[in-house]
Every structure is written in C-alpha cells, then in structure tokens.
Short mmCIF file of C-alpha atoms in Angstrom, two decimals:
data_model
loop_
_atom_site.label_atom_id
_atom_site.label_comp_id
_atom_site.label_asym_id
_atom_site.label_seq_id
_atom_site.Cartn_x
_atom_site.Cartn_y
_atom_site.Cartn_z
CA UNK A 1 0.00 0.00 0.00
CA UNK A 2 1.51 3.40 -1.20
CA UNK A 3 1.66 6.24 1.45
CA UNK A 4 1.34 10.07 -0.07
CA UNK A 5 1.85 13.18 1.94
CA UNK A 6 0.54 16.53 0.51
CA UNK A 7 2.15 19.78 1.86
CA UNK A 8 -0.61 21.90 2.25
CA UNK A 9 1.25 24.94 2.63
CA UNK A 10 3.64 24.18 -0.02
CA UNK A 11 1.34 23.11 -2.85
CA UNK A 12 -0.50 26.78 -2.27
CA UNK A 13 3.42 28.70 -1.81
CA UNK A 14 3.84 27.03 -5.21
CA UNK A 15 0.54 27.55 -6.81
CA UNK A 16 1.38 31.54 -6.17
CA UNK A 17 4.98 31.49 -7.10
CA UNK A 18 3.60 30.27 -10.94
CA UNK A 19 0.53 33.21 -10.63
CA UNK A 20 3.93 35.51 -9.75
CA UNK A 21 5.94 34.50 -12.77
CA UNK A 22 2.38 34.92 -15.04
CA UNK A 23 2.52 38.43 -13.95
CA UNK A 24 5.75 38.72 -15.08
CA UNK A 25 5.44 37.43 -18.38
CA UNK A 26 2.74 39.25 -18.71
CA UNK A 27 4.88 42.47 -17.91
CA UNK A 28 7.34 41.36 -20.17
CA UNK A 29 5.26 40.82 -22.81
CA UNK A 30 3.67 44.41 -22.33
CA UNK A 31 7.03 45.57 -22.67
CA UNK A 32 8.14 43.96 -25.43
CA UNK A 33 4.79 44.96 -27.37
CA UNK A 34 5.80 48.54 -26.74
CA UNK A 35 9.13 48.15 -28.26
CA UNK A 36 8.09 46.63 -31.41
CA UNK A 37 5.36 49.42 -31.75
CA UNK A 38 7.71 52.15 -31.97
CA UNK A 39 10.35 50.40 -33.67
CA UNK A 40 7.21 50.50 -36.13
CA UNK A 41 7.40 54.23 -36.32
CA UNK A 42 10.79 54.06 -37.54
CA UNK A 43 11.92 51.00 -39.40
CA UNK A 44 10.36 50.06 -42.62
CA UNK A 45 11.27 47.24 -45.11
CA UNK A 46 11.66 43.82 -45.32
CA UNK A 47 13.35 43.06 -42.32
CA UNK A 48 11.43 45.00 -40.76
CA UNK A 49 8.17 43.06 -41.65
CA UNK A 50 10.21 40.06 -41.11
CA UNK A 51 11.33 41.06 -37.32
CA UNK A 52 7.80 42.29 -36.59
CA UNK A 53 6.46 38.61 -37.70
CA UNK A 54 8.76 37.02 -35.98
CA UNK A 55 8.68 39.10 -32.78
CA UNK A 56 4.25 38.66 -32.61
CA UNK A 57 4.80 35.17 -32.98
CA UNK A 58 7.26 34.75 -30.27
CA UNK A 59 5.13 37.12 -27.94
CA UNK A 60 1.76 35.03 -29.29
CA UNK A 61 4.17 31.62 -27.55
CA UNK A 62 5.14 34.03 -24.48
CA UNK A 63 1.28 34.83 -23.95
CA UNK A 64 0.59 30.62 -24.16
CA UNK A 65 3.32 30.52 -21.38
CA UNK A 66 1.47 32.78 -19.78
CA UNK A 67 -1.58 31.21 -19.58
CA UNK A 68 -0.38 27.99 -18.48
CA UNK A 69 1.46 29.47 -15.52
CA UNK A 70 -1.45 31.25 -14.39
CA UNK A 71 -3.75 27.87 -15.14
CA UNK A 72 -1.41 25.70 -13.19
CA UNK A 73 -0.72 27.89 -10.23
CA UNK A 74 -4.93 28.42 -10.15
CA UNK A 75 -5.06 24.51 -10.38
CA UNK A 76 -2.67 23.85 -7.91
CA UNK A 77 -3.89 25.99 -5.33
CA UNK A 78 -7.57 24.64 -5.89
CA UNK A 79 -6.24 20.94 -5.16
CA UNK A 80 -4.62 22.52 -2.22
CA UNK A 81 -6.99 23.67 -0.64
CA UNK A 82 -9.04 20.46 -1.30
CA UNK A 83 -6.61 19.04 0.22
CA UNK A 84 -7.08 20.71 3.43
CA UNK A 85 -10.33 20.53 3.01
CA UNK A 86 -10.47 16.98 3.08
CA UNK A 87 -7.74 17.21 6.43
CA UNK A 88 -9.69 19.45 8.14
CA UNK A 89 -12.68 16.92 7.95
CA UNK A 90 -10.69 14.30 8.92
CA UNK A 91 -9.98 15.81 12.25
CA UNK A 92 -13.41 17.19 12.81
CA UNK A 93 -14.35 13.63 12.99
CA UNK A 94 -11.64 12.36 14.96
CA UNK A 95 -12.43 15.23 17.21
CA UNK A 96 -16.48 14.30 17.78
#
C-alpha cells in the first residue's frame, strides 16, 4: 500500500509562485509589445516586416506561457486547498 503526503502549505506557496511569474510574463510581454510598436514608427522594409512577424509570434508563444502558468498555479492551489479541506474533515471527525 503506497503512502502520499501533501504539503498543504507548499502546494499553495507554489501555486502563487507560478501566478507571480504569469505576472511577469505578462509584464514582459507588455514591454516587449511597446518596443516593437515604436520600432514600427521608424523602421520600414523587409526586415522589418520580417522582425515584426517574428517578434508577434514569439510574444503570441510568451502569452501561451502565460496562460499555463497562471492555469497551473490556479489549479494547484484549488487541489490545495481540497486538500485541506479533506484534512480538516478528517480531524473534525476524529475530534467528535
């Protein structure tokens, strides 16, 4: 018979450190979204349509990183507090 121990505390530290690191994609994406818009204003051409391309489909796969992080962390802490939940029943009972 297998044994598993759930950390509580740590599965809900972790499920915020991913929603932290969404927010900071999603800063760096912001940023990087402002520096291809005014390297707009200025660079024309076929490398620039090239860069531009290449640069919204790299921030379309930073925005799918994104989302994940903040869908994982959100999934995470919901199985955490499940989780303790499911503890705090446990010792209700015990305790009646």
């Amino acid at each position: 018979m297998a044994n598993t121990q759930v950390s509580c505390n740590d599965l809900t530290g972790y499920g915020k450190f991913l929603d932290e690191k969404s927010v900071e994609f999603n800063t760096i994406i912001k940023k990087m979204e402002e520096i291809i818009a005014k390297l707009e204003t200025g660079w024309t051409g076929n490398d620039s349509h090239n860069f531009r391309a290449n640069a919204t489909a790299y921030l379309k796969n930073l925005k799918t990183v994104e989302k994940s992080l903040l869908t994982y962390g959100d999934f995470i802490k919901n199985k955490s507090a499940k989780y303790n939940n499911v503890v705090s029943k446990f010792y209700d009972i015990l305790n009646s």
